[in-house]
Short mmCIF file of C-alpha atoms and ligand atoms in Angstrom, two decimals:
data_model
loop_
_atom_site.label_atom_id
_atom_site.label_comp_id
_atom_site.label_asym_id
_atom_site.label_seq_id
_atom_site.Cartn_x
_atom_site.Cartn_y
_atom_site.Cartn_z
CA UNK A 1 91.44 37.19 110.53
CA UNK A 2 94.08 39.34 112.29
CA UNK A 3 93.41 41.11 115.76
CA UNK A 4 93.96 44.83 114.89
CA UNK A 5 93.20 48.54 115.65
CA UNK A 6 89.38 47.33 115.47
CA UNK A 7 89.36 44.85 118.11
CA UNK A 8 91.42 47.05 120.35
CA UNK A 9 88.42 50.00 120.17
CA UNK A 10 86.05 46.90 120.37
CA UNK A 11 87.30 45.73 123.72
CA UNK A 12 86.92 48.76 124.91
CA UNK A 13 90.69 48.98 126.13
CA UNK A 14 90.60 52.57 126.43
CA UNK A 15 88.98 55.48 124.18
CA UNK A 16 90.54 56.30 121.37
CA UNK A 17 94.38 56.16 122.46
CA UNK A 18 95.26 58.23 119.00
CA UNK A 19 92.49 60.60 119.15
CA UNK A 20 95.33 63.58 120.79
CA UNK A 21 97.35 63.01 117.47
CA UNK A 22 95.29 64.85 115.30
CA UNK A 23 96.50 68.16 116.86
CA UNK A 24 99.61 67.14 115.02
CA UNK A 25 97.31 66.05 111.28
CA UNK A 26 96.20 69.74 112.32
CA UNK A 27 99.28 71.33 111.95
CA UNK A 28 100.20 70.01 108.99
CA UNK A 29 97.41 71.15 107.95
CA UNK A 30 97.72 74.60 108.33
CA UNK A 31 101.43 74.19 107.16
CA UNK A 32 100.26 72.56 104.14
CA UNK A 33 98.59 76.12 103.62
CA UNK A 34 101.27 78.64 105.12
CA UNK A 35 101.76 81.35 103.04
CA UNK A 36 105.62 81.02 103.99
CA UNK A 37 106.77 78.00 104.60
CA UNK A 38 110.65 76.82 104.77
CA UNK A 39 112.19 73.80 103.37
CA UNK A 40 113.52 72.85 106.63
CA UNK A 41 110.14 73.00 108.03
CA UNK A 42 108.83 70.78 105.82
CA UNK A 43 111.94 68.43 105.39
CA UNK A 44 111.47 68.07 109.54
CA UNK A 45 108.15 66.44 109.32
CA UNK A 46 108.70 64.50 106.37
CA UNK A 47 112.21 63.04 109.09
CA UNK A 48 111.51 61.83 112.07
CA UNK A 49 109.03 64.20 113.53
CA UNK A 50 105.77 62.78 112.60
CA UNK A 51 106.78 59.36 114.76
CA UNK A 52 108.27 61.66 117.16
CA UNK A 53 105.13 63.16 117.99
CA UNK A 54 103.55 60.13 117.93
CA UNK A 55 105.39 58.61 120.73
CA UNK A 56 105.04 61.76 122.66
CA UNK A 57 101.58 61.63 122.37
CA UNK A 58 99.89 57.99 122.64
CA UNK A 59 101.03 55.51 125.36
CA UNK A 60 103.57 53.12 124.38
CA UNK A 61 100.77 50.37 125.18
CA UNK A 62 98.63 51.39 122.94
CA UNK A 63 101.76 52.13 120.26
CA UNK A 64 102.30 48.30 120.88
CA UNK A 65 99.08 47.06 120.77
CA UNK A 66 98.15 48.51 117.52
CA UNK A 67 102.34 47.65 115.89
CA UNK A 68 102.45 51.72 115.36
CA UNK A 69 106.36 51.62 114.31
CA UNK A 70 107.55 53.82 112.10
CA UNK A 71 110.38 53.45 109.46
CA UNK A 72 113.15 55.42 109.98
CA UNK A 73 114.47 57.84 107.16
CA UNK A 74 117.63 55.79 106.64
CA UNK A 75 115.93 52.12 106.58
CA UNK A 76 113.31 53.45 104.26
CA UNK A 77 115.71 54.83 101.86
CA UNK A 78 117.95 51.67 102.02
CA UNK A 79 114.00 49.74 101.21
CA UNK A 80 112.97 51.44 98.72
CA UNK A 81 116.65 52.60 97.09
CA UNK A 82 117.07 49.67 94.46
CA UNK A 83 113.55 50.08 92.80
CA UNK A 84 114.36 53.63 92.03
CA UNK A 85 114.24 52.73 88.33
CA UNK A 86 111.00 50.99 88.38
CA UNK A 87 109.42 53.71 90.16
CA UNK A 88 110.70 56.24 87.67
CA UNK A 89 108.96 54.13 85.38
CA UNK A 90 105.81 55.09 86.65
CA UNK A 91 104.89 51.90 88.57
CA UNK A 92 101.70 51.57 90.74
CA UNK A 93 103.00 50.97 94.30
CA UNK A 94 101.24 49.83 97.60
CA UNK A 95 101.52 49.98 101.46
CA UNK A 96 99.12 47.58 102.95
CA UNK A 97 100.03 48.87 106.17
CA UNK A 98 100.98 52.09 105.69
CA UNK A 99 101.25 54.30 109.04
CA UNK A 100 102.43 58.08 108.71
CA UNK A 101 103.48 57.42 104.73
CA UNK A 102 106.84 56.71 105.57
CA UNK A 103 107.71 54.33 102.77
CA UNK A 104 105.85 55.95 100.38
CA UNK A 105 107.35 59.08 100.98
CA UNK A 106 110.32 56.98 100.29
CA UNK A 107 109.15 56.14 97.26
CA UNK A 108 107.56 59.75 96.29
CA UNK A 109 111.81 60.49 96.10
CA UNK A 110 112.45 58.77 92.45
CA UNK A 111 109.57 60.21 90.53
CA UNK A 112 111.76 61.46 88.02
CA UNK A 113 112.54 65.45 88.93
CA UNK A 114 112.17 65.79 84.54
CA UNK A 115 108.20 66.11 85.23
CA UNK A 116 106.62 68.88 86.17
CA UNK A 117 105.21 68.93 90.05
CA UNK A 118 102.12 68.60 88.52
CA UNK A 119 102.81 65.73 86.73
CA UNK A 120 104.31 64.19 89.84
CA UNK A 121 101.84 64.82 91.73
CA UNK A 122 99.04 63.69 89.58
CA UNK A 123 100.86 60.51 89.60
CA UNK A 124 101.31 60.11 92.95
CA UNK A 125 97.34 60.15 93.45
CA UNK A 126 96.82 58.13 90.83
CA UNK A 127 99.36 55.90 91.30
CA UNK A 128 100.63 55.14 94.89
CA UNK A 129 97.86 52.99 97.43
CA UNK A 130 98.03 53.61 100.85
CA UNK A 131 95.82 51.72 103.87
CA UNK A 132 96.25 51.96 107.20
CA UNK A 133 93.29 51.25 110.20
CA UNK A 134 94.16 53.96 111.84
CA UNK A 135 92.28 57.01 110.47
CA UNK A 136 94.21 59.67 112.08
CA UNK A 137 97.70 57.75 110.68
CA UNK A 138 95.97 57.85 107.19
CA UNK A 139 94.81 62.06 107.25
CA UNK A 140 98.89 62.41 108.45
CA UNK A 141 100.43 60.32 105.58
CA UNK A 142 98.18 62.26 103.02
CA UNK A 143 99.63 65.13 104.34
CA UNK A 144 103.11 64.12 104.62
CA UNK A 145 102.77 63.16 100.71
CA UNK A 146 101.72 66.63 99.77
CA UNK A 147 104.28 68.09 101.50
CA UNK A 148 106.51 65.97 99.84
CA UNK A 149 105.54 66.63 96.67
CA UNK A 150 105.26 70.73 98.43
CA UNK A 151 102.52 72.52 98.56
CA UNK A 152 102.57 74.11 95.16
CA UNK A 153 99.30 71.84 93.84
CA UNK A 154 97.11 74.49 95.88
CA UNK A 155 94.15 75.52 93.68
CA UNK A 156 94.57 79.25 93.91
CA UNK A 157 90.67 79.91 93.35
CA UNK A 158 89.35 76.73 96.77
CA UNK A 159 92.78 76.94 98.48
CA UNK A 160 91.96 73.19 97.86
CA UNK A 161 94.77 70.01 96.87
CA UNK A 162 93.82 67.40 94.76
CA UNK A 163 93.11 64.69 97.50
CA UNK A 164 95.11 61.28 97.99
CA UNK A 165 91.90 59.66 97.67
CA UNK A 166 94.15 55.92 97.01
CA UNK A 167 95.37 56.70 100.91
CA UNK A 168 92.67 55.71 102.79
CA UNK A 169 91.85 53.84 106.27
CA UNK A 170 90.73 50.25 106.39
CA UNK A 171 92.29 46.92 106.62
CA UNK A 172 95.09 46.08 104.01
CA UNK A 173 93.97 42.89 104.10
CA UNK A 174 90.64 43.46 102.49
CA UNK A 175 89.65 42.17 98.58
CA UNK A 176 89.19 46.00 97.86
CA UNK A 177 93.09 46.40 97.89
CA UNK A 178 94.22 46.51 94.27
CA UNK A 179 97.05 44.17 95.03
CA UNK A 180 96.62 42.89 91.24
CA UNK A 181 96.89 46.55 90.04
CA UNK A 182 100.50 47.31 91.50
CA UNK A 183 103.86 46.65 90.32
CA UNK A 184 105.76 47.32 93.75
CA UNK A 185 104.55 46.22 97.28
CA UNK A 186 106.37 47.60 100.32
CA UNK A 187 105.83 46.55 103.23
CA UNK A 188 106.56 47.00 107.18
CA UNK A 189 103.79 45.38 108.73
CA UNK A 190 102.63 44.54 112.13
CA UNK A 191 104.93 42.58 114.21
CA UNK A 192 102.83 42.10 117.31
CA UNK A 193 101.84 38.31 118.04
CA UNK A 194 98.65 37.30 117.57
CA UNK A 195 96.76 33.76 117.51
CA UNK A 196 95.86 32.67 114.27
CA UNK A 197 92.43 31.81 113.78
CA UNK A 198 93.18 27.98 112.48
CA UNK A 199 95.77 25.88 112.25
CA UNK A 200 97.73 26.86 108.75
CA UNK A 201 100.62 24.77 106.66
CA UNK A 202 102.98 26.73 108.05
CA UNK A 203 102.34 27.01 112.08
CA UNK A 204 99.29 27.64 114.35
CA UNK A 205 98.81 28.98 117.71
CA UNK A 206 100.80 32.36 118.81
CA UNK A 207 102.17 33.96 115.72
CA UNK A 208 103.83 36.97 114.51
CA UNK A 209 101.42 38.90 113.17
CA UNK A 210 103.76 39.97 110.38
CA UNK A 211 103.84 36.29 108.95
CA UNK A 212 100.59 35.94 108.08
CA UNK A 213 100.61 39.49 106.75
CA UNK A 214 102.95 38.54 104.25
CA UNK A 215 101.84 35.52 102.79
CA UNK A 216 97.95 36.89 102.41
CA UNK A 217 99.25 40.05 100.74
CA UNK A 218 102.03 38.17 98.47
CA UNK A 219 99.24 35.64 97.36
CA UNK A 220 96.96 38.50 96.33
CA UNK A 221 99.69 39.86 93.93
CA UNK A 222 100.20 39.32 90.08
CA UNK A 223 103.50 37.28 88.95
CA UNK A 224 106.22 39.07 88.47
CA UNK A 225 105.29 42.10 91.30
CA UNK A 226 108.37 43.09 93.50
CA UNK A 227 107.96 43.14 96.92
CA UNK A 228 110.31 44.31 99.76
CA UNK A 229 109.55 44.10 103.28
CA UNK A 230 110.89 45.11 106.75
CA UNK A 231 110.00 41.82 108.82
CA UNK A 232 111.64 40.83 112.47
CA UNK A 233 114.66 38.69 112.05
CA UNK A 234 112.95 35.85 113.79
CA UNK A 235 111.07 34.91 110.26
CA UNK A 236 114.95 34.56 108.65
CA UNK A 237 116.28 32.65 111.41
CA UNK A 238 113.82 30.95 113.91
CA UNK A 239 113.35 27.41 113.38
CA UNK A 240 109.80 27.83 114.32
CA UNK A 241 109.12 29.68 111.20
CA UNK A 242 111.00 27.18 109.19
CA UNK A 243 107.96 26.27 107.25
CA UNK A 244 106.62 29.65 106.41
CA UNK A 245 110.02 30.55 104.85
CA UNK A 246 109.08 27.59 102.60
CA UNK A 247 105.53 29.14 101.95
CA UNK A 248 107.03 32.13 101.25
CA UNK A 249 109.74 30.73 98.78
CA UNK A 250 106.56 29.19 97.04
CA UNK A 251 105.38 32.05 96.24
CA UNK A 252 107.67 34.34 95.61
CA UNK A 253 111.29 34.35 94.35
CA UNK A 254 114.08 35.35 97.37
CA UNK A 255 116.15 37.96 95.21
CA UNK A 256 117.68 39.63 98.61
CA UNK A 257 118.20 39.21 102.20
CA UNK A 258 119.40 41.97 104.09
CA UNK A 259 120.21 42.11 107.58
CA UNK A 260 119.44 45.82 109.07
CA UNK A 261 120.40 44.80 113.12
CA UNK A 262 117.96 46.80 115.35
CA UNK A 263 114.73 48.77 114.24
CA UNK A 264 115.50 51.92 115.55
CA UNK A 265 116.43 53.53 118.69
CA UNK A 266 113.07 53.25 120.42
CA UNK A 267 111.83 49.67 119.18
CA UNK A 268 114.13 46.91 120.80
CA UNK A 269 113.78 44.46 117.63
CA UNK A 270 116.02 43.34 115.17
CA UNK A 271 114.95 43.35 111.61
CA UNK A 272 115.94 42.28 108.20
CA UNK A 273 114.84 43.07 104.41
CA UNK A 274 113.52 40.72 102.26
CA UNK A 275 113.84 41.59 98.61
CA UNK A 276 111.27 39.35 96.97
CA UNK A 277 109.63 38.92 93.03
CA UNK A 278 106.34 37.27 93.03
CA UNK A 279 106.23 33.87 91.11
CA UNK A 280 103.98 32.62 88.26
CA UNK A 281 101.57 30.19 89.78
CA UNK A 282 102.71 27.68 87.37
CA UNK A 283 106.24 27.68 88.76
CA UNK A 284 105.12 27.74 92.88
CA UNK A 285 106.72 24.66 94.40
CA UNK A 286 107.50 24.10 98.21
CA UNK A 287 110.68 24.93 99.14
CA UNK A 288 112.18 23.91 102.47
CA UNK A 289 115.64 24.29 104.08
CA UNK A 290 116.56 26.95 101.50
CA UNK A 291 120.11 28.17 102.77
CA UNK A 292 118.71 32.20 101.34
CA UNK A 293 117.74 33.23 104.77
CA UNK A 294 120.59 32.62 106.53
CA UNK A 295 123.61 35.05 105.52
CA UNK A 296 126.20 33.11 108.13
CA UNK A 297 128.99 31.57 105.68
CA UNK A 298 128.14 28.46 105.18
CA UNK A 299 130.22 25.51 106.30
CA UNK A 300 132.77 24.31 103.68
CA UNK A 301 133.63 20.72 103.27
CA UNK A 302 136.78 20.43 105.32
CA UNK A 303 135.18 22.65 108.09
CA UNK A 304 135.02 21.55 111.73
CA UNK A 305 131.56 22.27 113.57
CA UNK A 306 130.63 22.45 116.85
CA UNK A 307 127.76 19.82 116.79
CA UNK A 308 130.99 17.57 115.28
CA UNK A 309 132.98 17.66 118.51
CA UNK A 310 130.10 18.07 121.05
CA UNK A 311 126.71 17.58 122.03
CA UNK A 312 124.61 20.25 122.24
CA UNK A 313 121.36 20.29 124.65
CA UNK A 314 119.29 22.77 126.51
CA UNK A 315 118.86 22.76 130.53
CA UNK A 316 115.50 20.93 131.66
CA UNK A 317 114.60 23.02 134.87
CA UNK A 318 111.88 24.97 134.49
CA UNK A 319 111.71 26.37 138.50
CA UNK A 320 108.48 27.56 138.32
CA UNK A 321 107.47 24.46 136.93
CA UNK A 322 109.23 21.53 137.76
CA UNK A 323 107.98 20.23 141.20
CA UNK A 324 111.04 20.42 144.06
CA UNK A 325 110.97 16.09 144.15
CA UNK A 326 112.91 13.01 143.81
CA UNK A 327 116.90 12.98 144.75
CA UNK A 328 118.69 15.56 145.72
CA UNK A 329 121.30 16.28 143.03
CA UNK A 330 123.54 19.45 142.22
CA UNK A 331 122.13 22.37 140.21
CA UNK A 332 123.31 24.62 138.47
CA UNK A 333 120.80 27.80 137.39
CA UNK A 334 122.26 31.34 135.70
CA UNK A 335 123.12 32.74 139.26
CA UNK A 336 125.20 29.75 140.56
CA UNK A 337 127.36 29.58 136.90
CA UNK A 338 129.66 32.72 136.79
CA UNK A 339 130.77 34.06 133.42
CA UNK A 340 134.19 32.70 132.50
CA UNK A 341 134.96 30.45 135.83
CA UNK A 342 135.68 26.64 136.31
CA UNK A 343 132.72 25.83 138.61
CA UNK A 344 133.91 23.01 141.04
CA UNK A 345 130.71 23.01 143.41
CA UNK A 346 127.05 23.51 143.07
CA UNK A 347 124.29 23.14 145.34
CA UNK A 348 121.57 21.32 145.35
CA UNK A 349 117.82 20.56 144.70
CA UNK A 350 115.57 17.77 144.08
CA UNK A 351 114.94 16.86 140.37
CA UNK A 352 113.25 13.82 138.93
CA UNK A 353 114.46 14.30 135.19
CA UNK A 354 117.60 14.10 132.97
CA UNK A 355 120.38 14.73 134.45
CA UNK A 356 124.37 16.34 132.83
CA UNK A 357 127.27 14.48 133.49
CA UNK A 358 130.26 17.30 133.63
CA UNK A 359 132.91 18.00 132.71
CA UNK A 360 130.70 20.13 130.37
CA UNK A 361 130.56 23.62 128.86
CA UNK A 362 127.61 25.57 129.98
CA UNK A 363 126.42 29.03 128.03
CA UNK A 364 123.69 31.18 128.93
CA UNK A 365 120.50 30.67 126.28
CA UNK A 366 119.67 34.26 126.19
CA UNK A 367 122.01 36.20 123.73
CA UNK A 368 121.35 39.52 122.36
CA UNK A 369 123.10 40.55 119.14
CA UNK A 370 125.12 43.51 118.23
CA UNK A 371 125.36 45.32 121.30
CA UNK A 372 128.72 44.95 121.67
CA UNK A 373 131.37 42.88 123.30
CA UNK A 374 130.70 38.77 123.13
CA UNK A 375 127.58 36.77 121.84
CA UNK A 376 128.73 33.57 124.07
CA UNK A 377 129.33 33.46 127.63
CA UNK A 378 130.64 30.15 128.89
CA UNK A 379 131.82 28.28 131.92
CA UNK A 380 132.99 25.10 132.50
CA UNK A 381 131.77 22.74 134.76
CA UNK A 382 134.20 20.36 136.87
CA UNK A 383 133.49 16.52 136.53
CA UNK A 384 134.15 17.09 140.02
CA UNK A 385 130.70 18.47 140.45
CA UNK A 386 128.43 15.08 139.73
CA UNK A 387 125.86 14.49 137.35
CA UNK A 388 123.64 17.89 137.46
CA UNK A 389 120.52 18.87 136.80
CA UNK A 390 120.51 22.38 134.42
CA UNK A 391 117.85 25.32 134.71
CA UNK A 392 116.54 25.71 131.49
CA UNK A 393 117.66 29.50 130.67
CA UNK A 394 121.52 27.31 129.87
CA UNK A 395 122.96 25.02 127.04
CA UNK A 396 125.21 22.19 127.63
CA UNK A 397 128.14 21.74 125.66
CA UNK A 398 129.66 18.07 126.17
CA UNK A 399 132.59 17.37 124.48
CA UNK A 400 132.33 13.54 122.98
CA UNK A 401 136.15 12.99 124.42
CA UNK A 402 134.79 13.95 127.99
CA UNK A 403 137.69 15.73 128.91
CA UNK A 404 138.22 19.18 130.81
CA UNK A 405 140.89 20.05 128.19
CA UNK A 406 138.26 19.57 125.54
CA UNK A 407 136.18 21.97 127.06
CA UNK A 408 139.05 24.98 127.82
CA UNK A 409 139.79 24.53 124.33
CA UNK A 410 135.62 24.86 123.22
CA UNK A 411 136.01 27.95 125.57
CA UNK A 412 138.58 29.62 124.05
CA UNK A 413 136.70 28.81 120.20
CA UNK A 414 133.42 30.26 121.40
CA UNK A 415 134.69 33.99 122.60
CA UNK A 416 136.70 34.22 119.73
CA UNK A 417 135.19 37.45 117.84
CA UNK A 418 134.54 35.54 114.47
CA UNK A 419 132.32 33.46 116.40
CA UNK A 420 130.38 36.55 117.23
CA UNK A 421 129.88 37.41 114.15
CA UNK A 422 129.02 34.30 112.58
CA UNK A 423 126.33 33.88 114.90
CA UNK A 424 124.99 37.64 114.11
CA UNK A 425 124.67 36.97 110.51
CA UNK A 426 123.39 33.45 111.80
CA UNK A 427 120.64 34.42 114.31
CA UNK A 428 119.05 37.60 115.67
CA UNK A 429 116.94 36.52 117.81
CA UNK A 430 117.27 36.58 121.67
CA UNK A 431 117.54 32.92 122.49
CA UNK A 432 120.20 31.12 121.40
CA UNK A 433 119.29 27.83 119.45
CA UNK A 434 120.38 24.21 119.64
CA UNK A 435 120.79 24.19 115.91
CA UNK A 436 122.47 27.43 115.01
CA UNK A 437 125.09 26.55 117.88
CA UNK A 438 125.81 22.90 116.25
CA UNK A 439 126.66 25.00 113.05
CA UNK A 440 129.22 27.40 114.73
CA UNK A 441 132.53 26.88 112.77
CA UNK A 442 135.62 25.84 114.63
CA UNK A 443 138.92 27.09 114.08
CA UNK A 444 141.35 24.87 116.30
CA UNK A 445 139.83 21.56 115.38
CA UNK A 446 141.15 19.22 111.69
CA UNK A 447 138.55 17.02 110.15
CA UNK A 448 134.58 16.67 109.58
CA UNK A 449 132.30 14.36 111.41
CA UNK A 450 133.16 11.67 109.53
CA UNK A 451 136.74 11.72 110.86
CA UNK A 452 135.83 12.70 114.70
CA UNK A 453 135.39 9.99 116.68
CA UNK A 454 132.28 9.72 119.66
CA UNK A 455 133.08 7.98 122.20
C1 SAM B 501 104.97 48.73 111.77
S1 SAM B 501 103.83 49.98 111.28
C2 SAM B 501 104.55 50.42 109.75
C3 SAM B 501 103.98 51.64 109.10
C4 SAM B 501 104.66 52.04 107.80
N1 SAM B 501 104.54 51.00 106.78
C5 SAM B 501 106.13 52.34 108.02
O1 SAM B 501 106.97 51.57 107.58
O2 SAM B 501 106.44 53.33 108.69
C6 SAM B 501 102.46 48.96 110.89
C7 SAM B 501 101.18 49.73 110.60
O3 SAM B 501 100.20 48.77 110.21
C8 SAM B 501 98.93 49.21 110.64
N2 SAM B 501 98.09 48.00 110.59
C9 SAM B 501 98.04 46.95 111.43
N3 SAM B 501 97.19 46.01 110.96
C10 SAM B 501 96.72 46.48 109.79
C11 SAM B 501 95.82 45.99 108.82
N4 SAM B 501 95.22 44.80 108.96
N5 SAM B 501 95.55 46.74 107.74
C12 SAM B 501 96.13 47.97 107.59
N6 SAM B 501 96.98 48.49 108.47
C13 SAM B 501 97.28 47.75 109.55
C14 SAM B 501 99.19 49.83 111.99
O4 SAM B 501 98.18 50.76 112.31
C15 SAM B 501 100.56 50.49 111.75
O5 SAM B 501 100.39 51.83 111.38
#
C-alpha cells in the first residue's frame, strides 16, 4: 500500500544508494568485538554518530526518498521518558519503522539496572521488535542495541552474541508484525508524501505518508497498548487532516500532545508527540473537532477574535495560472506590498475574478514558526488604491467598519509578541490558514461577535 524503500530499488532510481553504509555496520562490528573498548566510544555511536554517518554517506535524495530521519538523543529520551515504568515492567515494545534503533535504544535505558546484563539482555531479544526495509539500517540498530546493552554477552568459546533475531528488515506494515503481542508502540515513521492507493474516510490523493502509517499500525494493536509517536505538526494542526485526527481519536485515546518545534538541525520540519492509549473496540466512536490537538489557549467567553472584527480571505492570483485578461485593475503580489508600510499605489494587471476593496490589511501566507522575531507581517492598503486584485501567496484582512484606523489598530494587535506565540502553539505549519487567523485573540477590542456590529 505505501511507496517505500522497495519501489525506490524497483524503479531503478539508482543502485543501492545505502549500500556504502555498511562500512559503518562494519565497524561496529569489529567494535562490538574490541578487546578494549571505551565508554565514550561506544556512548558516541549510540549519540548522534550513526545518523551522522549516514548523512555523510548516502545522498540527501535518496535520505528523502526513503524518510531516513533519525531521532535525536534528546527527542527520543523526551518519547520514550514517561513509559519508563512500564518498560521496567518488562513490556514487549515495537518500532514499525525502526531505522538505526534509535528509539529503542531509548527504550533499552529503563530496563531496570537491578538485573543482571544478562538478564537485560535476554530481554531485550526477547522482548523489543524492530523492522525497518532497509537491511543495512536493520544489521546497524542490532548493533547499536548490543552496544547498548555492551558487549559483555560475548560467548567466550564462538566470540558469538545472542542475535536480535526480533530486529529484522521488512515492511512494518506486514500481518507478521506482532502488533497484538506488544504493550508499547513507538513510533517515528515516514513523513514523505505519497498517493494513497484509494480514496479513504479520512482523505485521498497526496498524503503524508506518516498518516496512514499510523492508523494501519494503531488498528493492528490490542486495547489498552500505549503508543507515542513523532509525527509532523501538520497532522495536529492542518485542516486538511481534520478528519484523520477524528480516525485517530476513534481509535485510540489522546492522553498527550506535545509540541517539540523543529526535528533537528538537518531536517527543516516541525514535529509534535502524540501520547496515545489504544481503545477497546467497543468504545471506538468518531470524534471530530476535538480541541486535544491544538495547544493555543482557547478563546474564553468574553474574548475578542479576529474573524469577530474582520474578514479574513486569501488572494486569488495564481500568476502562473490565471490568464493576463479582462480589466485592467491594481495588483498587489508579495514584491509590490512592503513589510510594515501604508501602500497608497499599486500597479496594474488584467484580472477577470474577485476583486478587494481597501482599506484592508494584507499579510504574507507563508509563515514559518519559531525562528525568531514576528509570525505576522502586515501592511495596510490605502482605500486610495481601488478595488484590487491579490496574488494568492497574501491574506486580506478587512475590517467590517471599513476604516484605515481599524486597520492601524489590527496592525498593531497582530505584531504584538503574544500573537506570535499563540499562533506557534496554534499552527506549525508553513502556510498560514484562514481559520487559525479568525481564532487569533485580540487584546484592544471589548465584546464577542454577538456585540460587534458588520456593517
Ligand atoms: C523517520 S525514520 C525513523 C527511524 C527511527 N524510528 C527513529 O526514530 O530514528 C523512518 C524509517 O522508516 C523506514 N520505513 C519506511 N517505510 C517503512 C515500512 N513500510 N516498513 C518499515 N520501515 C519503513 C525508513 O527506512 C526509515 O528508516
Amino acid at each position: 500500500m505505501l511507496i517505500g524503500y522497495g519501489d525506490l530499488m524497483a524503479t531503478g532510481l539508482s543502485c543501492d544508494p545505502f549500500g556504502a553504509y555498511r562500512a559503518y555496520d562494519a565497524e561496529l562490528q569489529r567494535l562490538l568485538f574490541a578487546s578494549s573498548v571505551t565508554d565514550s566510544d561506544i556512548a558516541a555511536h549510540l549519540d548522534g554518530m550513526a545518523y551522522h554517518r549516514l548523512r555523510q554517506i548516502v545522498p540527501l535524495e535518496a535520505r528523502r526518498n526513503s524518510s531516513t530521519f533519525f531521532t535525536s538523543t534528546e527527542t527520543r529520551a523526551r518519547l520514550v521518558g514517561p513509559y519508563r515504568t512500564l518498560i521496567a515492567r518488562g513490556a514487549s515494545i515495537l518500532d514499525p519503522a525502526c531505522g538505526v534503533g534509535d528509539l529503542l535504544i531509548a527504550a533499552s535505558a529503563f530496563l531496570p539496572r537491578t538485573w543482571t546484563e544478562t538478564r537485560r539482555y535476554e530481554h531485550l531479544a526477547a522482548r523489543f521488535y524492530g523492522v525497518d526495509l532497509i537491511p543495512v539500517l536493520v544489521s546497524v540498530a542490532r548493533k547499536r542495541l548490543q552496544l547498548a546493552m555492551r558487549p559483555h554477552q560475548v560467548d567466550a568459546n564462538s566470540g558469538e552474541l545472542t542475535e536480535l533475531r526480533l530486529i529484522r528488515s521488512g515492511d512494518g506494515l506486514s500481518s507478521e508484525v506482532p502488533y497484538d503481542a506488544i504493550q508499547l508502540l513507538l513510533l517515528n515513521p515516514p513523513f514523505k508524501r505519497v498517493t494513497l492507493p484509494r480514496a479513504e474516510t479520512w482523505g485521498e490523493g497526496l498524503t503524508c505518508e506518516a498518516a496512514p502509517f499510523v492508523l494501519n499500525a494503531l488498528e493492528r494493536c490490542n486495547p489498552g497498548t500505549y503508543a507515542a509517536a513523532i509525527l509532523p505538526d501538520v497532522l495536529r494542526s492542518g485542516s486538511r487532516y481534520a478528519k484523520w485526527r477524528g480516525e485517530v481519536e476513534r481509535l485510540a485515546k489522546i492522553s498527550a500532545v506535545e509540541i517539540i518545534g523543529v526535528f533537528d538541525p538537518w531536517t527543516d520540519v516541525d514535529v509534535f508527540i502524540l501520547r496515545l492509549r489504544v481503545r477497546d473496540v467497543a468504545r471506538r466512536r468518531m470524534l471530530t473537532g476535538s480541541d486535544k490537538w491544538c495547544l493555543a489557549r482557547a478563546r474564553a467567553a468574553a474574548q475578542t477574535v479576529l474573524g469577530d472584527v474582520a474578514t479574513i480571505s486569501i488572494g486569488d492570483v495564481v500568476p502562473h495560472r490565471h490568464q493576463v485578461s479582462g480589466p485592467t485593475v491594481p495588483y498587489l503580489s508579495v514584491p509590490s506590498t512592503p513589510i510594515g508600510e501604508t501602500i497608497t499605489s499599486a500597479p496594474t494587471r488584467q484580472f477577470l475574478g474577485r476583486l478587494h476593496e481597501p482599506p484592508f490589511v494584507l499579510l504574507r501566507r507563508t509563515s514559518a514558526p519559531t525562528r525568531g522575531g514576528r509570525r505576522l507581517a502586515p501592511s495596510i492598503v490605502d482605500g486610495i488604491v481601488g478595488a484590487a486584485a491579490i496574488e494568492n501567496h497574501l491574506i486580506v484582512v478587512k475590517p467590517h467598519d471599513q476604516t484605515l484606523a481599524t486597520c492601524e489598530k489590527l496592525v498593531d494587535e497582530l505584531v504584538r509578541p503574544e500573537v506570535t506565540h499563540w499562533l506557534d502553539a496554534r499552527l506549525r505549519t508553513r502556510h498560514l490558514t484562514k481559520s487559525a487567523l479568525s481564532q487569533v485573540p485580540l487584546s484592544g477590542w471589548q465584546g464577542t461577535a454577538a456585540n460587534l456590529h458588520e456593517p
